Amino acid sequence: MRAWTDISNIKQIIADSSAEEITAAYIEAIGKSKINGFISVWDEAIKVAREIDSNGHQGPLAGVPIAIKDNISTKGLSTTCSSKVLQGYVPPYDAHVIERLKEAGAVILGKTNMDEFAMGTSTESSCYGPTLNPWDLDRVPGGSSGGSAAVVAAGEAPVSLGSDTGGSVRCPAAYCGVVGLKPSYGCISRYGLISYANSLEQIGPLATNVADIARIMDVVAGYDHRDSTSINRENTYSDALKDDVKGMTIGVPDEYFGEGIHKDVEKSVWDAISKFEDMGATYEKVSMPHTKYALASYYIIAMSEASSNLARFDGTRFGHRVDGEDWHVMASKTRAEGFGIEVKRRVLLGTYALSAGYHDKYYLKALKVRTLVKQDFDKALANVDVLMAPTMPAPAFKIGEKIEDPLSLYLSDVNTVPMNLAGVPSISVPCGFAGGMPVGLHIIGKHFDENAIIKAAYSFEQNTDHHNRRPPEVA
Amino acid sequence: MVYQNPDGVRIGLEVHVQLNKLNTKLFCGCSTKYHDSEPNTHVCPVCLGLPGSLPVINEKAVEYAMKIGLALNCSIVEQTQFHRKNYYYPDLPKGFQTTQYDFPIAGEGKIVIEGEDGERVIGITRAHIEEDPGRLQHIGSIDKSKGTLINYNRSGMTLIEIVSEPDMRSPKEARRYLDKLRSILDYLDVFDGDLEGAMRVDANVSVFMGERVEVKNISSFKGAERALLYEIMRQKNHIRRGGEITLETRHFDEARGVTLSMRTKETENDYRYFPEPDLVPLRVADRVPEILKTLPELPDAKRERFVKEYGIIDMHARAAVTDQDIADLFETVTLGENVSPNNAAVWVIDILKGELNYRDVIIRVTKTEKREIESQNQCKWPLYKSMTLKLYRKKYVDTVPEIESGNIIKTIQLVKEKKITEQSGVEIIRTMLDNGGKPQDIVKEKGLLKVADDIVATAVEEAIAENPEAVTDFHAGKEKSMNFLVGKVMQKTKGRADAREAREKLITKLNE
Amino acid sequence: MITKEEVEHIGWLARIEIDEKESDAYAQKLNSVLDYFGQLDELDTEAVPPTYHVADIMNVFREDLVKPSMPQEDVLANTENKQEGNFKVPRIM
């Protein structure tokens, strides 16, 4: 398993054996899984792998298996957002990123578990039950793309796609000791991504190493005319895979080392920054004064958009339906039964924040604070190449520890939501351990400067061995 | 004489125009030609509101919206944005309607109508772009319904909502506003107004400066007039009985001609508008000069020009411009040799249009031959030296005959050359409308050539000789006897004599 | 802070059925979050414009060219509640 966790390795093995054998091996591993990472395994996967074998392994990802978060539409393969309300929904179309992956020859293994409708930091709100962290089965894998991160960490898929609205790729990457990237807003087409908060979210890749992240980006990123917020920009992400950070300037915001930070997390991150100094970079402290307000601003905006994005789930055309004496009753009962409690809370709060009388106090105010947060990034990044901080203030917590107190769960997102508000790219790479659980280093870049953060992350990886550690469960 | 508006009536209209002449819907590439199709066959993930689908704006729809705004004298906004209007109804697949809120593409404008007391300016508050929901069909009657069927073919069609100021003072003025608006839209060729659902009206009406009541579900212009008449009367009666009018929404029952209260929970709505995150802002004001160039000459301007250039009376000009094809035909006919503008006006606007109305058909120009303008000084109108027209019944079941503008000119010329009587000319027009054909052929077939003068003279003498009583009556001053004698002359000439001429000859003869 | 009645009203606006017993629990949890949101009042944002779109793009259009629609069976494939090509739902009052 360990030997297969790198795309170039996999391609080598495929050349020596076959795509079908690799896919079969992964499917077998999934069958023995203890972590509840996959919701569904695609019954066409072997067939697709076989076809790739017969067409001579065409495409940059020919035969490479990939796991997909269950909020990304896959034609003919159920897509549920880990919600009861979407049980049985089979999309009649592929998301843009899925089209690109298929064109590149990748093999979709199946759909991964997530917090319901991407609303969460622990994957505990899934209607399928939580995914378990491969490093410690009593702990959460992070969220909302917990399944996508855990299956990569457990060796059940070499790479995966998740989505990141407030940290949902980077948090589970940090908790599971893998690499996760949230690109700049507009970088990857959202066509086919089931919306939670559309002005904040992006699809992002997860992998065991930075090179694979770049390779996936080369395939899925780029302009799509079907997404009006998609940016038209050509870029080769694998060009950034260079081990060279001489002269790179790093900004370290104090505000990201706040009160709740675990001391081992703090130590690992500062050790990492020291390492960058050894490699020829320099750092300085920067100030981002509105950081503490970012969380409230993020949640108000996300919940407001969510309350509208989730309005279509009423049982009329797809998914779960509960009958009622009239349509409004049917819709109300369907949604009451189909949505989990956290989703309902957020939809209610979002509706409230947009409603007459509260719109200016909450929604409009949050948008103004968003401007201030964005300005913090503009100013901080004006004088440095990248920013660095801990991805999460503490390592993965125990399952059930925070689920009863939504606010405490929200507070774990404090280091990741600002990047979604500002639309800047950021990546989490493993940089150490705290209490035996992985710690993530957060590297943040300017708009559309993915290459700077990929290069920094790659260089760090080349000069450390955190990425070689595997959970004890996985060989 | 100023209209007093005794009941203090104020009417405002919100008209939704469906841009069914665009090829595709507002946010997706589905075809707009759904009217005769099976349900749910003009639908894609976007207009069906499937999870993960995203809208992309149809550029032509924005251009048409600007065209309409400019034709209504509206200002075009610097920066415009789509908003979400959040509410729940089964015909709304996303659970919100993508529309425009505080930055509508077109701002204040105006339409001029023929009011109760002369020309009246009706203000336009705004015009904006939004998407149409799907269509609901109740299974069974509306109050005993067993369920609802939903067809999303219409979902996502482009609508332009035009909101007027409450400047109309009577149902008649409201009707005139709608007719004028329809006329302007027809000129712009942005939609086919005869298709089902092409133009929908909501009315807001108040009396005695009271609260306004919104009336929905009006599906025709006649219906609008009836709904308003009823609602004004209802409000007046309510006040007379000591009641108060409160802000409410009422439903127009077309069959019974009444408005009904709709006060249900569903009508209390907090739409929670916010800008559509999936659509970026538009800055299109710089396209205004280009779009202005594409605007045709609009009815008001054309009417003024007809009066000025052709010297026809305003009544004729007004009647001509309500239908662009009639107006164009009128102008092309004036090019005929020996045809004066007044001739053209009478024959096209009075006679031909009258015959069309009687048959409940309209004409549409199908082919034209453009006129070359040789020198700088020549007026650029009329555009066409000849045109072919087809007749259409209102519901687009077309009848066969085609009419050439040349044939109308020929008919007029035959009358002017006194080869046929005016009445025969009318008969030629009728025959062409019913069976097609050319004027010369019809004249031959029906023997319409005017009788020679001596035959008339003979008939006059015979009529006088054979009807001594009538002659006596005439000399006694009884007018009716002249009609009797004229009738006798027409009988003898089998209707081919010119009645006026016959009368003159009789009078001359009798006074000898 | 949000009252039990407001919770029920919001529940109606959001078409999520909330029964008597639940509305208190909701009000409590929602209020703790709203309380946290209140900290934004500490910031003076009078002169700050709102950010609706984080990317600086404008005027994204598509041409008025017809693309194929979905076949009717695919449109109706995700539900059993259909009749003569239409979606079928309970009546509307």
PDB file of N, CA and C in Angstrom, chain B residues 298-351:
ATOM      1  N   LEU B 298     -40.199  54.369 -33.804  1.00  0.00           N
ATOM      2  CA  LEU B 298     -41.270  53.901 -32.917  1.00  0.00           C
ATOM      3  C   LEU B 298     -42.602  54.579 -33.247  1.00  0.00           C
ATOM      4  N   PRO B 299     -43.731  54.035 -32.760  1.00  0.00           N
ATOM      5  CA  PRO B 299     -45.056  54.526 -33.176  1.00  0.00           C
ATOM      6  C   PRO B 299     -45.260  56.037 -33.066  1.00  0.00           C
ATOM      7  N   ASP B 300     -44.879  56.634 -31.942  1.00  0.00           N
ATOM      8  CA  ASP B 300     -45.117  58.066 -31.771  1.00  0.00           C
ATOM      9  C   ASP B 300     -44.383  58.882 -32.826  1.00  0.00           C
ATOM     10  N   ALA B 301     -43.115  58.536 -33.040  1.00  0.00           N
ATOM     11  CA  ALA B 301     -42.312  59.269 -34.016  1.00  0.00           C
ATOM     12  C   ALA B 301     -42.863  59.062 -35.420  1.00  0.00           C
ATOM     13  N   LYS B 302     -43.280  57.853 -35.689  1.00  0.00           N
ATOM     14  CA  LYS B 302     -43.804  57.548 -37.033  1.00  0.00           C
ATOM     15  C   LYS B 302     -45.094  58.327 -37.279  1.00  0.00           C
ATOM     16  N   ARG B 303     -45.932  58.381 -36.266  1.00  0.00           N
ATOM     17  CA  ARG B 303     -47.194  59.092 -36.411  1.00  0.00           C
ATOM     18  C   ARG B 303     -46.968  60.559 -36.714  1.00  0.00           C
ATOM     19  N   GLU B 304     -46.028  61.182 -35.993  1.00  0.00           N
ATOM     20  CA  GLU B 304     -45.690  62.590 -36.233  1.00  0.00           C
ATOM     21  C   GLU B 304     -45.188  62.788 -37.648  1.00  0.00           C
ATOM     22  N   ARG B 305     -44.330  61.862 -38.054  1.00  0.00           N
ATOM     23  CA  ARG B 305     -43.736  61.999 -39.385  1.00  0.00           C
ATOM     24  C   ARG B 305     -44.806  61.845 -40.468  1.00  0.00           C
ATOM     25  N   PHE B 306     -45.725  60.898 -40.286  1.00  0.00           N
ATOM     26  CA  PHE B 306     -46.775  60.702 -41.288  1.00  0.00           C
ATOM     27  C   PHE B 306     -47.579  61.987 -41.487  1.00  0.00           C
ATOM     28  N   VAL B 307     -47.922  62.615 -40.393  1.00  0.00           N
ATOM     29  CA  VAL B 307     -48.716  63.843 -40.486  1.00  0.00           C
ATOM     30  C   VAL B 307     -47.915  64.921 -41.192  1.00  0.00           C
ATOM     31  N   LYS B 308     -46.672  65.054 -40.776  1.00  0.00           N
ATOM     32  CA  LYS B 308     -45.837  66.123 -41.333  1.00  0.00           C
ATOM     33  C   LYS B 308     -45.502  65.891 -42.806  1.00  0.00           C
ATOM     34  N   GLU B 309     -45.013  64.651 -43.076  1.00  0.00           N
ATOM     35  CA  GLU B 309     -44.500  64.365 -44.412  1.00  0.00           C
ATOM     36  C   GLU B 309     -45.588  64.125 -45.433  1.00  0.00           C
ATOM     37  N   TYR B 310     -46.649  63.455 -45.028  1.00  0.00           N
ATOM     38  CA  TYR B 310     -47.659  63.089 -46.002  1.00  0.00           C
ATOM     39  C   TYR B 310     -48.889  63.960 -45.943  1.00  0.00           C
ATOM     40  N   GLY B 311     -48.983  64.774 -44.896  1.00  0.00           N
ATOM     41  CA  GLY B 311     -50.137  65.651 -44.769  1.00  0.00           C
ATOM     42  C   GLY B 311     -51.434  64.919 -44.522  1.00  0.00           C
ATOM     43  N   ILE B 312     -51.369  63.697 -44.030  1.00  0.00           N
ATOM     44  CA  ILE B 312     -52.629  62.991 -43.734  1.00  0.00           C
ATOM     45  C   ILE B 312     -53.110  63.427 -42.353  1.00  0.00           C
ATOM     46  N   ILE B 313     -54.390  63.159 -42.089  1.00  0.00           N
ATOM     47  CA  ILE B 313     -54.926  63.610 -40.802  1.00  0.00           C
ATOM     48  C   ILE B 313     -54.403  62.725 -39.674  1.00  0.00           C
ATOM     49  N   ASP B 314     -54.348  63.298 -38.488  1.00  0.00           N
ATOM     50  CA  ASP B 314     -53.807  62.599 -37.329  1.00  0.00           C
ATOM     51  C   ASP B 314     -54.541  61.290 -37.051  1.00  0.00           C
ATOM     52  N   MET B 315     -55.826  61.269 -37.288  1.00  0.00           N
ATOM     53  CA  MET B 315     -56.607  60.063 -37.020  1.00  0.00           C
ATOM     54  C   MET B 315     -56.117  58.914 -37.889  1.00  0.00           C
ATOM     55  N   HIS B 316     -55.843  59.216 -39.143  1.00  0.00           N
ATOM     56  CA  HIS B 316     -55.317  58.192 -40.037  1.00  0.00           C
ATOM     57  C   HIS B 316     -53.926  57.759 -39.579  1.00  0.00           C
ATOM     58  N   ALA B 317     -53.102  58.752 -39.228  1.00  0.00           N
ATOM     59  CA  ALA B 317     -51.727  58.429 -38.807  1.00  0.00           C
ATOM     60  C   ALA B 317     -51.756  57.529 -37.575  1.00  0.00           C
ATOM     61  N   ARG B 318     -52.610  57.863 -36.619  1.00  0.00           N
ATOM     62  CA  ARG B 318     -52.681  57.086 -35.388  1.00  0.00           C
ATOM     63  C   ARG B 318     -53.119  55.662 -35.671  1.00  0.00           C
ATOM     64  N   ALA B 319     -54.137  55.535 -36.542  1.00  0.00           N
ATOM     65  CA  ALA B 319     -54.620  54.194 -36.874  1.00  0.00           C
ATOM     66  C   ALA B 319     -53.547  53.405 -37.618  1.00  0.00           C
ATOM     67  N   ALA B 320     -52.771  54.092 -38.422  1.00  0.00           N
ATOM     68  CA  ALA B 320     -51.742  53.390 -39.200  1.00  0.00           C
ATOM     69  C   ALA B 320     -50.659  52.815 -38.315  1.00  0.00           C
ATOM     70  N   VAL B 321     -50.188  53.602 -37.335  1.00  0.00           N
ATOM     71  CA  VAL B 321     -48.996  53.168 -36.606  1.00  0.00           C
ATOM     72  C   VAL B 321     -49.248  52.129 -35.527  1.00  0.00           C
ATOM     73  N   THR B 322     -50.497  51.831 -35.229  1.00  0.00           N
ATOM     74  CA  THR B 322     -50.700  50.797 -34.216  1.00  0.00           C
ATOM     75  C   THR B 322     -50.190  49.454 -34.720  1.00  0.00           C
ATOM     76  N   ASP B 323     -50.118  49.299 -36.038  1.00  0.00           N
ATOM     77  CA  ASP B 323     -49.610  48.052 -36.599  1.00  0.00           C
ATOM     78  C   ASP B 323     -48.499  48.401 -37.575  1.00  0.00           C
ATOM     79  N   GLN B 324     -47.290  47.988 -37.263  1.00  0.00           N
ATOM     80  CA  GLN B 324     -46.127  48.365 -38.054  1.00  0.00           C
ATOM     81  C   GLN B 324     -46.248  47.939 -39.514  1.00  0.00           C
ATOM     82  N   ASP B 325     -46.863  46.797 -39.749  1.00  0.00           N
ATOM     83  CA  ASP B 325     -46.976  46.310 -41.124  1.00  0.00           C
ATOM     84  C   ASP B 325     -47.957  47.162 -41.934  1.00  0.00           C
ATOM     85  N   ILE B 326     -49.032  47.589 -41.291  1.00  0.00           N
ATOM     86  CA  ILE B 326     -49.973  48.488 -41.969  1.00  0.00           C
ATOM     87  C   ILE B 326     -49.267  49.805 -42.282  1.00  0.00           C
ATOM     88  N   ALA B 327     -48.492  50.291 -41.331  1.00  0.00           N
ATOM     89  CA  ALA B 327     -47.788  51.562 -41.539  1.00  0.00           C
ATOM     90  C   ALA B 327     -46.812  51.431 -42.714  1.00  0.00           C
ATOM     91  N   ASP B 328     -46.076  50.339 -42.745  1.00  0.00           N
ATOM     92  CA  ASP B 328     -45.120  50.147 -43.837  1.00  0.00           C
ATOM     93  C   ASP B 328     -45.850  50.023 -45.180  1.00  0.00           C
ATOM     94  N   LEU B 329     -46.954  49.311 -45.160  1.00  0.00           N
ATOM     95  CA  LEU B 329     -47.719  49.122 -46.391  1.00  0.00           C
ATOM     96  C   LEU B 329     -48.246  50.470 -46.900  1.00  0.00           C
ATOM     97  N   PHE B 330     -48.767  51.249 -45.993  1.00  0.00           N
ATOM     98  CA  PHE B 330     -49.244  52.593 -46.346  1.00  0.00           C
ATOM     99  C   PHE B 330     -48.162  53.367 -47.082  1.00  0.00           C
ATOM    100  N   GLU B 331     -46.969  53.372 -46.527  1.00  0.00           N
ATOM    101  CA  GLU B 331     -45.889  54.147 -47.130  1.00  0.00           C
ATOM    102  C   GLU B 331     -45.499  53.611 -48.492  1.00  0.00           C
ATOM    103  N   THR B 332     -45.425  52.308 -48.607  1.00  0.00           N
ATOM    104  CA  THR B 332     -45.049  51.720 -49.886  1.00  0.00           C
ATOM    105  C   THR B 332     -46.107  52.038 -50.941  1.00  0.00           C
ATOM    106  N   VAL B 333     -47.363  52.020 -50.526  1.00  0.00           N
ATOM    107  CA  VAL B 333     -48.446  52.301 -51.481  1.00  0.00           C
ATOM    108  C   VAL B 333     -48.382  53.755 -51.975  1.00  0.00           C
ATOM    109  N   THR B 334     -47.916  54.678 -51.123  1.00  0.00           N
ATOM    110  CA  THR B 334     -47.827  56.081 -51.565  1.00  0.00           C
ATOM    111  C   THR B 334     -46.872  56.247 -52.733  1.00  0.00           C
ATOM    112  N   LEU B 335     -46.002  55.276 -52.950  1.00  0.00           N
ATOM    113  CA  LEU B 335     -45.064  55.379 -54.061  1.00  0.00           C
ATOM    114  C   LEU B 335     -45.758  55.135 -55.407  1.00  0.00           C
ATOM    115  N   GLY B 336     -46.966  54.577 -55.357  1.00  0.00           N
ATOM    116  CA  GLY B 336     -47.664  54.254 -56.611  1.00  0.00           C
ATOM    117  C   GLY B 336     -47.927  55.505 -57.437  1.00  0.00           C
ATOM    118  N   GLU B 337     -47.792  55.369 -58.742  1.00  0.00           N
ATOM    119  CA  GLU B 337     -48.053  56.519 -59.607  1.00  0.00           C
ATOM    120  C   GLU B 337     -49.511  56.914 -59.519  1.00  0.00           C
ATOM    121  N   ASN B 338     -49.722  58.212 -59.426  1.00  0.00           N
ATOM    122  CA  ASN B 338     -51.081  58.722 -59.368  1.00  0.00           C
ATOM    123  C   ASN B 338     -51.772  58.431 -58.029  1.00  0.00           C
ATOM    124  N   VAL B 339     -51.011  57.909 -57.077  1.00  0.00           N
ATOM    125  CA  VAL B 339     -51.612  57.639 -55.764  1.00  0.00           C
ATOM    126  C   VAL B 339     -51.158  58.716 -54.790  1.00  0.00           C
ATOM    127  N   SER B 340     -52.129  59.481 -54.260  1.00  0.00           N
ATOM    128  CA  SER B 340     -51.748  60.513 -53.298  1.00  0.00           C
ATOM    129  C   SER B 340     -51.688  59.892 -51.900  1.00  0.00           C
ATOM    130  N   PRO B 341     -50.995  60.533 -50.951  1.00  0.00           N
ATOM    131  CA  PRO B 341     -50.979  60.003 -49.586  1.00  0.00           C
ATOM    132  C   PRO B 341     -52.389  59.808 -49.028  1.00  0.00           C
ATOM    133  N   ASN B 342     -53.290  60.721 -49.356  1.00  0.00           N
ATOM    134  CA  ASN B 342     -54.646  60.558 -48.851  1.00  0.00           C
ATOM    135  C   ASN B 342     -55.337  59.350 -49.447  1.00  0.00           C
ATOM    136  N   ASN B 343     -55.090  59.116 -50.740  1.00  0.00           N
ATOM    137  CA  ASN B 343     -55.626  57.910 -51.356  1.00  0.00           C
ATOM    138  C   ASN B 343     -55.131  56.698 -50.582  1.00  0.00           C
ATOM    139  N   ALA B 344     -53.821  56.664 -50.370  1.00  0.00           N
ATOM    140  CA  ALA B 344     -53.220  55.521 -49.692  1.00  0.00           C
ATOM    141  C   ALA B 344     -53.815  55.377 -48.292  1.00  0.00           C
ATOM    142  N   ALA B 345     -53.991  56.513 -47.630  1.00  0.00           N
ATOM    143  CA  ALA B 345     -54.533  56.482 -46.273  1.00  0.00           C
ATOM    144  C   ALA B 345     -55.926  55.862 -46.275  1.00  0.00           C
ATOM    145  N   VAL B 346     -56.785  56.342 -47.172  1.00  0.00           N
ATOM    146  CA  VAL B 346     -58.155  55.823 -47.192  1.00  0.00           C
ATOM    147  C   VAL B 346     -58.170  54.336 -47.534  1.00  0.00           C
ATOM    148  N   TRP B 347     -57.439  53.981 -48.568  1.00  0.00           N
ATOM    149  CA  TRP B 347     -57.517  52.593 -49.022  1.00  0.00           C
ATOM    150  C   TRP B 347     -56.826  51.603 -48.113  1.00  0.00           C
ATOM    151  N   VAL B 348     -55.684  51.998 -47.524  1.00  0.00           N
ATOM    152  CA  VAL B 348     -54.979  51.046 -46.657  1.00  0.00           C
ATOM    153  C   VAL B 348     -55.505  51.095 -45.222  1.00  0.00           C
ATOM    154  N   ILE B 349     -55.625  52.320 -44.712  1.00  0.00           N
ATOM    155  CA  ILE B 349     -55.934  52.445 -43.282  1.00  0.00           C
ATOM    156  C   ILE B 349     -57.428  52.311 -43.006  1.00  0.00           C
ATOM    157  N   ASP B 350     -58.272  52.923 -43.870  1.00  0.00           N
ATOM    158  CA  ASP B 350     -59.704  52.797 -43.639  1.00  0.00           C
ATOM    159  C   ASP B 350     -60.231  51.482 -44.193  1.00  0.00           C
ATOM    160  N   ILE B 351     -60.044  51.312 -45.509  1.00  0.00           N
ATOM    161  CA  ILE B 351     -60.718  50.205 -46.180  1.00  0.00           C
ATOM    162  C   ILE B 351     -60.059  48.862 -45.891  1.00  0.00           C
TER     163      ILE B 351
END
